[in-house]
XYZ file of C-alpha atoms in Angstrom:
689
model
C -0.028 0.019 -0.005
C 1.396 3.436 -0.824
C 2.283 5.629 2.101
C -0.156 8.436 2.744
C 0.844 11.791 1.818
C -0.755 14.905 3.332
C -0.958 17.831 0.896
C -3.276 19.946 2.969
C -0.530 22.351 4.359
C 1.051 23.099 1.089
C -0.882 26.183 0.080
C -1.962 27.265 3.631
C 1.133 29.196 4.884
C -0.623 32.465 4.830
C -3.995 31.153 5.964
C -5.008 31.910 9.588
C -6.920 29.196 11.370
C -9.466 29.630 14.308
C -10.755 32.817 15.946
C -8.117 35.446 17.117
C -8.165 35.685 21.043
C -6.755 38.814 22.763
C -5.801 38.452 26.477
C -5.313 41.563 28.672
C -3.891 41.492 32.053
C -4.736 44.093 34.610
C -1.133 44.405 35.943
C 0.671 47.004 33.518
C 3.963 45.122 34.159
C 2.807 42.301 31.925
C 2.916 42.419 28.088
C -0.319 41.782 25.766
C -0.154 38.501 23.934
C -2.273 37.839 20.872
C -3.127 34.296 20.062
C -3.935 33.865 16.309
C -4.613 30.010 16.406
C -4.576 27.252 18.931
C -1.036 26.157 17.940
C 0.359 29.675 18.418
C -0.019 29.482 22.173
C 2.598 26.700 21.983
C 5.031 28.450 19.736
C 7.953 30.407 21.225
C 7.116 34.129 21.372
C 10.576 35.558 22.039
C 13.725 34.676 20.153
C 15.669 34.328 23.303
C 13.679 31.116 24.106
C 15.341 28.013 22.774
C 13.562 25.291 20.776
C 13.173 21.820 21.802
C 15.807 19.888 19.748
C 14.181 16.470 20.519
C 10.869 17.495 18.997
C 12.460 19.006 16.061
C 14.374 15.649 15.556
C 11.224 13.458 15.629
C 9.480 15.696 13.116
C 12.414 15.518 10.779
C 12.677 11.844 11.234
C 9.009 11.402 10.521
C 8.928 13.579 7.406
C 12.182 11.563 6.109
C 10.241 8.338 6.768
C 7.467 9.475 4.672
C 9.545 10.537 1.799
C 11.612 7.358 1.800
C 8.448 5.226 1.974
C 6.939 7.156 -0.947
C 10.054 6.719 -3.033
C 10.386 3.177 -2.253
C 6.781 2.712 -3.277
C 7.285 4.371 -6.605
C 10.535 2.606 -7.111
C 8.835 -0.882 -6.439
C 5.877 -0.005 -8.793
C 8.370 0.881 -11.431
C 10.503 -2.032 -10.942
C 7.442 -4.339 -11.116
C 6.240 -2.667 -14.366
C 9.842 -3.110 -15.882
C 9.780 -6.774 -14.856
C 6.467 -7.395 -16.474
C 7.686 -5.906 -19.787
C 10.814 -7.933 -19.441
C 8.977 -11.220 -18.964
C 6.450 -10.408 -21.680
C 8.646 -8.956 -24.431
C 12.102 -10.453 -23.780
C 11.728 -13.929 -22.088
C 7.957 -14.161 -23.501
C 6.635 -15.921 -20.546
C 2.871 -16.892 -20.604
C 2.799 -16.281 -24.390
C 1.521 -18.867 -27.049
C 4.099 -19.181 -29.715
C 1.651 -20.809 -32.144
C 3.179 -18.892 -35.072
C 1.637 -21.155 -37.533
C -1.719 -20.015 -36.707
C -1.165 -16.175 -37.395
C -2.075 -15.753 -40.918
C -4.950 -13.441 -41.734
C -6.285 -13.644 -38.181
C -3.573 -11.133 -37.113
C -5.042 -8.405 -39.191
C -7.635 -7.391 -36.379
C -4.831 -7.240 -33.678
C -2.751 -5.095 -36.229
C -5.540 -2.681 -36.456
C -5.943 -2.420 -32.645
C -2.188 -1.799 -32.282
C -2.441 1.154 -34.997
C -5.483 2.479 -33.154
C -3.424 2.272 -29.916
C -0.434 4.139 -31.289
C -2.851 6.799 -32.635
C -4.664 7.259 -29.379
C -1.519 7.552 -27.398
C -0.212 10.375 -29.870
C -3.521 12.269 -29.373
C -3.466 11.594 -25.666
C 0.073 13.347 -25.657
C -1.252 16.412 -27.431
C -4.257 16.587 -24.995
C -1.949 16.389 -21.878
C 0.405 19.050 -23.186
C -2.455 21.150 -24.130
C -4.025 20.853 -20.563
C -0.745 21.820 -18.782
C -0.259 24.970 -21.185
C -3.791 26.177 -20.326
C -5.188 25.740 -23.873
C -8.879 25.035 -23.110
C -11.355 25.764 -25.809
C -14.198 23.675 -24.585
C -15.315 25.535 -21.625
C -18.441 26.201 -23.409
C -20.240 24.108 -26.128
C -19.208 26.086 -29.012
C -15.724 25.599 -30.396
C -13.449 28.670 -30.235
C -10.844 29.080 -32.836
C -8.013 31.598 -31.634
C -7.146 34.512 -33.909
C -3.666 35.092 -35.072
C -2.749 37.254 -32.174
C -3.565 34.539 -29.746
C -1.155 31.980 -31.237
C 1.686 31.223 -28.980
C 4.182 29.204 -31.004
C 4.296 26.432 -33.747
C 3.189 23.657 -31.352
C 0.094 25.736 -30.416
C -0.644 26.122 -34.038
C -0.560 22.311 -34.548
C -2.928 21.829 -31.680
C -5.381 24.399 -32.912
C -5.221 22.745 -36.442
C -5.966 19.478 -34.886
C -8.863 20.819 -33.087
C -10.300 22.030 -36.332
C -9.564 19.063 -38.248
C -11.201 16.979 -35.518
C -14.352 18.980 -35.407
C -14.840 19.336 -39.093
C -13.679 15.861 -40.406
C -13.220 13.131 -37.736
C -16.307 14.000 -35.427
C -18.801 13.853 -38.399
C -17.505 10.514 -39.528
C -17.734 9.110 -35.730
C -21.167 10.612 -35.508
C -22.533 9.035 -38.669
C -21.247 5.694 -37.761
C -22.468 5.960 -34.059
C -25.905 6.738 -35.353
C -25.803 3.726 -37.593
C -24.671 1.499 -34.658
C -27.321 2.895 -32.398
C -30.027 2.229 -34.871
C -28.837 -1.531 -35.065
C -28.673 -1.426 -31.227
C -32.226 -0.325 -30.957
C -33.458 -2.917 -33.453
C -31.728 -5.652 -31.624
C -32.954 -4.340 -28.289
C -36.477 -4.465 -29.693
C -35.978 -8.040 -30.659
C -34.843 -8.848 -27.166
C -38.042 -7.129 -25.585
C -40.364 -9.018 -28.078
C -38.722 -12.365 -27.089
C -39.048 -11.388 -23.323
C -42.706 -10.532 -23.880
C -43.181 -13.818 -25.462
C -41.548 -15.578 -22.464
C -43.933 -13.723 -20.056
C -46.954 -14.711 -22.142
C -45.826 -18.385 -22.089
C -45.457 -18.165 -18.421
C -48.843 -16.407 -17.880
C -50.744 -18.809 -20.192
C -48.733 -21.801 -18.949
C -48.046 -22.768 -22.555
C -45.778 -25.942 -23.008
C -45.775 -29.139 -24.875
C -47.756 -31.879 -23.147
C -48.198 -35.527 -23.588
C -51.729 -36.744 -23.747
C -52.324 -38.988 -20.731
C -49.740 -41.193 -19.251
C -48.548 -43.591 -21.905
C -46.551 -45.618 -19.483
C -49.365 -46.305 -17.091
C -50.399 -49.921 -17.043
C -52.111 -52.360 -14.699
C -49.731 -55.188 -15.514
C -46.318 -55.314 -13.915
C -44.145 -55.146 -16.802
C -45.697 -51.836 -18.092
C -46.289 -53.041 -21.673
C -49.087 -50.557 -22.223
C -46.839 -48.426 -24.309
C -45.147 -49.566 -27.495
C -41.674 -48.649 -26.737
C -39.924 -47.590 -30.172
C -36.319 -48.471 -31.088
C -34.074 -45.686 -29.758
C -30.508 -45.304 -30.563
C -28.326 -43.321 -28.361
C -24.926 -41.732 -29.437
C -22.174 -40.322 -27.293
C -19.383 -38.593 -29.449
C -16.303 -37.977 -27.572
C -12.687 -37.032 -28.210
C -9.959 -37.385 -25.667
C -12.575 -37.088 -22.886
C -10.505 -38.533 -20.056
C -12.205 -36.451 -17.210
C -15.919 -37.053 -18.085
C -16.034 -40.292 -20.202
C -16.930 -42.573 -17.168
C -19.755 -40.424 -15.630
C -21.245 -39.863 -19.250
C -21.419 -43.563 -20.256
C -22.607 -44.448 -16.700
C -25.427 -41.889 -16.878
C -26.559 -43.092 -20.304
C -26.512 -46.752 -19.504
C -28.838 -45.898 -16.648
C -31.663 -44.717 -18.919
C -34.961 -46.184 -17.954
C -35.870 -47.973 -21.490
C -36.280 -51.613 -22.245
C -32.795 -52.951 -23.056
C -33.829 -54.833 -26.114
C -35.446 -51.453 -27.571
C -32.222 -49.553 -26.819
C -28.638 -49.233 -28.389
C -25.883 -47.099 -27.063
C -23.078 -46.011 -29.477
C -19.769 -44.656 -27.921
C -18.158 -42.738 -30.802
C -14.564 -42.294 -29.831
C -12.500 -39.956 -31.912
C -9.547 -40.006 -29.381
C -6.066 -40.070 -30.654
C -4.530 -40.982 -27.297
C -4.325 -44.633 -27.004
C -4.397 -44.724 -23.134
C -7.772 -42.940 -23.187
C -9.063 -45.314 -25.887
C -8.204 -48.212 -23.617
C -10.050 -46.587 -20.677
C -13.179 -46.065 -22.698
C -12.955 -49.571 -24.238
C -12.752 -51.112 -20.791
C -15.642 -48.980 -19.456
C -17.824 -50.002 -22.442
C -16.807 -53.636 -21.859
C -17.928 -53.370 -18.280
C -21.287 -52.060 -19.080
C -21.678 -54.573 -21.895
C -21.063 -57.471 -19.294
C -23.781 -56.196 -17.090
C -26.313 -56.585 -19.898
C -26.396 -53.151 -21.539
C -26.498 -53.036 -25.257
C -23.629 -50.827 -25.943
C -21.083 -50.707 -28.796
C -17.645 -48.741 -28.890
C -16.695 -47.233 -32.330
C -13.376 -45.699 -33.105
C -12.340 -43.755 -36.318
C -8.820 -43.990 -37.332
C -8.841 -40.602 -39.232
C -10.854 -37.870 -37.728
C -12.316 -36.032 -40.658
C -15.141 -33.658 -40.321
C -14.839 -33.473 -36.418
C -18.216 -34.240 -34.673
C -20.355 -34.171 -37.988
C -18.050 -36.720 -39.512
C -18.292 -38.920 -36.405
C -21.972 -38.781 -36.512
C -22.217 -39.389 -40.128
C -19.962 -42.356 -39.895
C -21.893 -43.921 -37.076
C -25.388 -43.413 -38.943
C -23.981 -45.198 -41.922
C -24.014 -48.554 -39.955
C -26.560 -51.190 -41.333
C -28.154 -51.960 -38.007
C -29.109 -48.292 -37.605
C -32.043 -49.011 -40.070
C -33.829 -50.835 -37.358
C -34.115 -47.740 -35.154
C -36.594 -44.917 -35.356
C -35.109 -42.191 -33.107
C -31.581 -41.157 -32.115
C -30.687 -39.387 -28.929
C -27.418 -37.343 -28.807
C -25.408 -36.516 -25.692
C -22.037 -34.951 -25.721
C -19.277 -36.413 -23.329
C -19.970 -34.103 -20.398
C -23.726 -34.531 -20.517
C -25.359 -36.747 -17.921
C -29.235 -37.332 -18.531
C -31.445 -38.414 -15.813
C -32.936 -41.908 -16.242
C -36.358 -40.898 -17.245
C -35.023 -38.776 -20.162
C -36.348 -40.944 -22.881
C -39.703 -41.215 -21.284
C -40.156 -37.419 -21.062
C -39.077 -37.024 -24.701
C -39.814 -39.879 -27.115
C -43.499 -39.926 -26.376
C -44.054 -36.390 -27.909
C -43.394 -38.082 -31.333
C -46.402 -40.238 -31.101
C -49.315 -39.174 -33.275
C -47.197 -36.149 -34.314
C -45.564 -37.334 -37.759
C -44.403 -33.611 -38.665
C -42.229 -33.600 -35.476
C -38.429 -34.065 -36.290
C -36.698 -32.779 -33.114
C -37.331 -32.869 -29.350
C -34.661 -30.519 -27.565
C -34.127 -30.473 -23.794
C -32.704 -27.731 -21.600
C -29.118 -27.692 -20.341
C -28.368 -27.195 -16.654
C -24.886 -26.862 -15.211
C -23.036 -28.421 -12.302
C -20.393 -25.846 -12.063
C -22.370 -22.697 -12.572
C -21.146 -21.359 -9.183
C -17.585 -22.348 -9.622
C -16.150 -18.945 -10.485
C -16.981 -15.471 -11.896
C -16.590 -16.759 -15.535
C -19.086 -19.704 -15.130
C -21.701 -17.294 -13.428
C -21.493 -14.889 -16.325
C -21.892 -17.892 -18.838
C -24.810 -19.113 -16.797
C -26.536 -15.762 -17.367
C -26.271 -15.934 -21.057
C -27.144 -19.662 -21.424
C -30.273 -19.294 -19.061
C -31.526 -16.361 -21.287
C -30.825 -18.529 -24.431
C -32.757 -21.487 -23.161
C -35.480 -19.774 -21.195
C -36.289 -17.134 -23.663
C -34.942 -17.652 -27.177
C -35.373 -21.396 -27.406
C -38.621 -21.632 -25.671
C -40.327 -18.773 -27.456
C -39.178 -19.870 -30.767
C -40.246 -23.249 -30.104
C -43.702 -22.413 -28.821
C -44.512 -19.730 -31.637
C -42.375 -20.763 -34.624
C -41.730 -24.620 -34.212
C -38.184 -23.815 -35.023
C -34.862 -23.100 -33.287
C -31.232 -23.900 -33.585
C -30.425 -27.461 -32.474
C -27.917 -27.213 -29.593
C -25.974 -30.391 -30.798
C -26.710 -32.591 -27.754
C -29.519 -33.414 -25.232
C -31.830 -33.922 -28.044
C -33.877 -36.598 -29.714
C -34.199 -36.846 -33.545
C -36.554 -38.754 -35.788
C -34.113 -40.563 -37.932
C -36.336 -40.248 -41.044
C -36.080 -36.312 -40.551
C -32.163 -36.615 -40.490
C -32.194 -38.732 -43.736
C -34.738 -36.530 -45.586
C -32.639 -33.369 -44.753
C -29.456 -34.756 -46.067
C -27.930 -36.156 -42.984
C -24.807 -34.961 -41.271
C -22.685 -32.632 -43.344
C -19.014 -31.700 -42.697
C -18.993 -28.463 -44.261
C -19.081 -26.354 -41.122
C -18.217 -26.630 -37.401
C -21.860 -25.905 -36.445
C -23.343 -29.197 -37.806
C -26.125 -28.910 -35.237
C -27.345 -25.612 -36.653
C -26.789 -26.785 -40.187
C -29.013 -29.828 -39.915
C -31.823 -27.769 -38.051
C -31.911 -25.171 -40.856
C -32.090 -27.987 -43.449
C -34.822 -29.817 -41.522
C -36.781 -26.503 -41.190
C -36.568 -26.094 -44.954
C -37.940 -29.461 -45.433
C -41.081 -28.801 -43.299
C -40.063 -30.628 -40.068
C -41.155 -29.126 -36.629
C -39.352 -28.771 -33.469
C -40.297 -28.946 -29.832
C -38.313 -27.300 -26.843
C -38.973 -28.924 -23.473
C -37.969 -26.220 -20.798
C -38.844 -28.691 -17.914
C -36.681 -31.441 -18.876
C -32.981 -30.658 -17.932
C -29.721 -32.398 -18.584
C -26.840 -31.889 -16.493
C -23.587 -30.610 -18.253
C -20.476 -28.495 -17.647
C -19.567 -24.822 -18.857
C -15.885 -24.030 -19.420
C -14.300 -23.089 -16.307
C -10.970 -21.512 -17.956
C -11.179 -18.369 -20.086
C -9.079 -19.913 -22.852
C -11.504 -22.871 -23.359
C -14.271 -20.314 -23.212
C -12.758 -18.091 -25.827
C -12.186 -20.809 -28.262
C -15.670 -22.190 -27.718
C -17.134 -18.782 -28.541
C -14.923 -18.452 -31.615
C -16.414 -21.588 -32.945
C -20.076 -20.547 -31.993
C -19.808 -17.275 -33.762
C -17.739 -18.161 -36.808
C -19.750 -21.303 -37.809
C -23.062 -19.638 -38.153
C -21.553 -16.916 -40.569
C -19.862 -19.758 -42.519
C -23.228 -21.678 -42.640
C -25.066 -18.467 -43.746
C -22.803 -18.260 -46.792
C -23.566 -21.840 -47.549
C -27.255 -22.081 -46.931
C -28.469 -18.540 -48.281
C -29.305 -19.962 -51.849
C -31.132 -22.860 -50.318
C -33.171 -20.541 -48.073
C -34.112 -18.266 -51.062
C -35.176 -21.183 -53.448
C -36.969 -23.226 -50.747
C -40.682 -23.876 -50.583
C -41.292 -22.629 -47.228
C -43.553 -19.516 -46.465
C -41.904 -16.082 -47.044
C -42.287 -15.100 -43.399
C -40.248 -18.160 -42.487
C -37.683 -17.157 -44.987
C -37.469 -13.482 -43.574
C -37.198 -15.065 -40.007
C -34.250 -17.231 -40.987
C -32.282 -14.583 -42.936
C -33.230 -11.471 -41.025
C -33.535 -12.494 -37.479
C -31.950 -15.982 -37.037
C -28.807 -15.068 -38.965
C -28.401 -11.407 -39.703
C -29.750 -9.848 -36.527
C -28.650 -12.363 -33.823
C -25.536 -13.826 -35.424
C -24.021 -10.753 -37.479
C -25.523 -7.551 -36.305
C -25.070 -8.302 -32.607
C -21.461 -8.539 -32.564
C -20.965 -5.859 -35.062
C -22.526 -3.043 -33.161
C -21.209 -4.375 -29.778
C -17.732 -4.210 -30.903
C -18.063 -0.965 -32.990
C -20.289 1.020 -30.633
C -18.880 0.006 -27.261
C -15.297 -0.924 -28.035
C -14.418 1.732 -30.689
C -16.773 4.686 -30.710
C -17.235 4.837 -26.968
C -13.679 5.115 -26.227
C -13.052 7.645 -29.160
C -15.508 10.013 -27.505
C -12.958 10.588 -24.875
C -10.536 12.080 -27.669
C -13.311 13.514 -29.768
C -15.676 15.311 -27.299
C -17.698 16.595 -30.326
C -19.056 13.062 -30.895
C -20.463 12.507 -27.469
C -22.837 9.644 -27.255
C -26.266 10.144 -25.556
C -26.474 8.914 -21.870
C -29.269 6.739 -22.750
C -27.145 4.722 -25.294
C -24.214 4.232 -22.955
C -26.294 3.840 -19.701
C -29.983 3.389 -19.624
C -30.645 0.970 -22.519
C -27.551 -1.336 -21.720
C -28.652 -1.624 -18.073
C -32.306 -2.244 -18.988
C -31.236 -4.842 -21.507
C -28.873 -6.390 -18.978
C -31.860 -6.625 -16.535
C -33.887 -8.510 -19.077
C -30.997 -10.799 -19.834
C -30.599 -11.569 -16.103
C -34.265 -12.344 -15.273
C -34.074 -16.077 -16.239
C -31.152 -16.203 -13.686
C -32.337 -13.935 -10.828
C -29.613 -15.236 -8.482
C -27.060 -13.632 -10.796
C -28.259 -10.151 -10.131
C -25.105 -9.163 -8.100
C -23.043 -9.809 -11.000
C -24.899 -7.475 -13.500
C -21.984 -4.938 -13.654
C -19.265 -7.597 -14.462
C -21.630 -9.169 -16.864
C -22.071 -5.867 -18.644
C -18.254 -5.210 -18.993
C -17.502 -8.852 -19.813
C -19.941 -8.951 -22.615
C -18.547 -5.862 -24.215
C -14.986 -7.004 -24.005
C -15.893 -10.316 -25.328
C -17.358 -8.670 -28.373
C -13.794 -8.343 -29.655
C -13.395 -12.097 -29.826
C -17.037 -12.558 -31.095
C -16.464 -9.937 -33.811
C -13.336 -11.531 -34.963
C -15.027 -14.846 -35.153
C -17.886 -13.386 -37.049
C -15.658 -11.836 -39.587
C -13.614 -15.015 -39.798
C -16.750 -17.070 -40.737
C -18.356 -14.423 -43.061
C -15.146 -14.158 -45.252
C -14.187 -17.810 -44.877
C -10.721 -17.015 -43.133
C -8.448 -19.813 -41.878
C -9.838 -19.993 -38.429
C -13.451 -20.441 -39.622
C -13.116 -24.139 -39.918
C -11.252 -24.898 -36.801
C -12.487 -27.142 -34.050
C -10.822 -27.224 -30.454
C -12.305 -29.654 -28.091
C -13.615 -27.751 -25.133
C -11.543 -29.048 -21.827
C -13.846 -30.335 -19.060
C -13.074 -30.633 -15.375
C -15.236 -33.580 -14.717
C -17.566 -32.059 -12.027
C -19.699 -34.800 -10.376
C -23.534 -34.844 -10.466
C -26.105 -36.412 -8.198
C -26.291 -39.472 -10.323
C -22.513 -39.910 -10.143
C -22.737 -39.787 -6.351
C -25.414 -42.464 -6.214
C -23.369 -44.491 -8.594
C -20.184 -44.416 -6.475
C -20.947 -47.529 -4.597
C -21.462 -49.270 -7.896
C -18.235 -48.173 -9.208
C -16.402 -49.430 -6.055
C -18.058 -52.783 -6.427
C -17.322 -52.868 -9.973
C -13.445 -52.615 -9.287
C -13.478 -55.262 -6.782
C -15.296 -57.660 -9.039
C -13.296 -56.549 -12.095
C -11.601 -59.792 -12.373
C -15.018 -61.593 -12.863
C -16.325 -58.931 -15.207
C -13.459 -58.835 -17.443
C -13.373 -62.638 -18.336
C -11.673 -62.212 -21.651
C -8.693 -60.018 -20.274
C -5.394 -61.271 -19.061
C -3.826 -60.474 -15.926
C -1.297 -58.143 -17.612
C -4.029 -56.371 -19.339
C -5.813 -55.739 -16.116
C -2.667 -54.450 -14.587
C -2.196 -52.052 -17.469
C -5.919 -50.862 -17.074
C -5.384 -50.322 -13.291
C -2.291 -48.150 -14.025
C -4.192 -46.095 -16.531
C -7.088 -45.374 -14.151
C -4.568 -44.683 -11.455
C -2.803 -42.059 -13.455
C -3.001 -38.754 -12.105
C -5.022 -36.222 -13.853
C -3.064 -33.132 -15.065
C -3.209 -30.146 -12.622
C -5.735 -27.694 -14.042
C -4.226 -24.305 -14.775
C -5.242 -21.347 -12.634
C -8.228 -19.562 -14.296
C -7.461 -16.092 -15.255
C -9.026 -13.201 -17.277
C -6.518 -12.016 -19.815
C -5.174 -8.476 -19.147
C -6.305 -7.128 -22.457
C -9.973 -8.039 -21.799
C -9.719 -6.788 -18.109
C -8.173 -3.456 -19.080
C -10.506 -2.963 -21.990
C -13.533 -3.509 -19.577
C -11.999 -0.740 -17.272
C -11.447 1.390 -20.366
C -15.042 1.094 -21.297
C -16.358 1.801 -17.760
C -14.010 4.819 -17.753
C -15.369 6.075 -21.022
C -18.925 5.601 -19.819
C -18.364 7.465 -16.501
C -16.615 10.076 -18.575
C -19.621 10.614 -20.753
C -21.854 10.803 -17.900
C -19.768 13.211 -15.869
C -19.454 16.211 -18.095
C -17.636 18.247 -15.735
C -14.561 19.739 -17.263
C -12.428 19.449 -14.112
C -12.438 15.478 -14.457
C -11.838 15.551 -18.059
C -8.054 15.384 -17.743
C -7.900 12.573 -15.181
C -10.177 10.551 -17.263
C -7.718 11.034 -20.232
C -4.721 10.248 -18.013
C -6.613 6.894 -16.721
C -7.457 5.938 -20.306
C -3.887 6.361 -21.334
C -2.669 4.016 -18.723
C -5.233 1.423 -19.653
C -4.119 1.690 -23.354
C -0.696 1.423 -22.461
C -1.450 -1.902 -20.598
C -3.487 -3.199 -23.423
C -0.750 -2.274 -25.909
C 1.956 -4.203 -23.949
C -0.229 -7.152 -23.751
C -1.077 -7.099 -27.440
C 2.731 -6.669 -28.282
C 3.603 -9.541 -26.085
C 1.055 -12.083 -26.944
C 0.341 -13.535 -30.327
C -3.104 -14.694 -31.217
C -3.472 -18.260 -30.538
């Protein structure tokens, strides 16, 4: 902590404190003493009186201690800054050296660097002008000085900059800001309509229902319902942390064993993980579960290629429905009984989607912020679109498809990284309807590290733009109604996938900071305060317990718009990173079903020799060694410095716009310069991975 410095006495040498008191003595032999302030009574009156040397020494020592402490604090701060720069720029610690992935993706960060240098140059002009007293904005009108007022060449340059800024830069920023504000209002209106639709659903209690109880029967076996053939697929790739709990949860589904087949679709390239998954599948197979292990030697098409390869098996033709669960999803035993009956007597229904719920939503600040977004996505967007339009984007997991709908829509295609959205759009164009079940929840995980979350968001925002390029001709030439085409093009793709990241990045990450350097292009208060806060309240309504995190959520969403905008541009123009799939790292959090199955797993290990009858003793020893292998230590979660400083920069610019007092203008400029410097150091030292 910096030592406290008291500056209150610097300019008060001639100031009198207290009320003057005059003391008069009746004896004329005594002199008159005038006390000007309380401390004057204790100061020597006559020069002949000596000073207390001990008191003077203590005062000097105290002041010297304060001065040394201040100097030491400044030196420590400066040394720490130099150490950070040395580590980042010279030794390049904590820097990803993936130079092969630079390419065109580096263009955005090059633009940000150029913007940084320009901003720092303008900031230097502003600071020098402030110290020289060149204030021309004490009133709303711009004052251009006359020739007699010019005080040198530098002053002339500064005045020229003011004129150029007011006549050329400010109009461009104002025009762009008006365009972005218009997009902002359109997107906000769409959010409000969705929220009103959600309120109407809650008020009218609109939700898909199953007529009667199809599983109610008087006989013991419950044969009153004709159980259809269901295929369950678990695609995974190097999922050491979650493979066991996922397979365990799916194998405990309450469905007749002769009407159920489970496919474990493993794309792992790690042989040790393959052995573990094979052993887990063999264990459940010995316990009477109809489960199959499939492994591809060549991982083409990522998840879409994996699912396509599995659907090409001949035995799949005997099944009517397919349920898909990613490796970290843990469905309840009654999942199929809550979803599959909706297909009965509804031949136009192609998909039943369940809602996600998260076992680690309170793990850290990042998971809490993700929970806000995903709760709004499921509670509002998916539920409203499913209730009123019978269409929404398939989430890739926790859903049940009619296999005939998949086949008639072209099956799984490997042309994009959002194969779930791709098949949903093609099925919608073929006339199939969707149902969203908000009451059926499936446990899963959200990324706990920022790096995993950033890569996930890049895939989620680049894939839709890539898909939009590919399926736009099919949408235009399809035979569906015109209003459905308009909904797909204008709302589903343009407004929610393209316009949202564009205006968020441009308005709040470019224009808002520029208003600190160009006061003529000031944004209205309702744009930077009232509307964003109101929309944040709407977003947080489905997760009311997250209300204390509304300010970090607002700042975090604005800073993440940099990543989302970069991903959107990458997908729209088909850049190198638009078709890149990085498996999201999981932590393997336990759910209630895992805890209930703990005793079974313990007994399974004790009876392993009996279950694995076909394995030799050496194979069992190797399997135990693989299972006992320590899990790699999870890296400490951190919010990268450039996102954090950008968040403070946006907060500073917002407060600066709200506080129009000229006295605080310079201090906000100075604070902005420091944040820009931190962002610049981080961008220079870190290459985009």
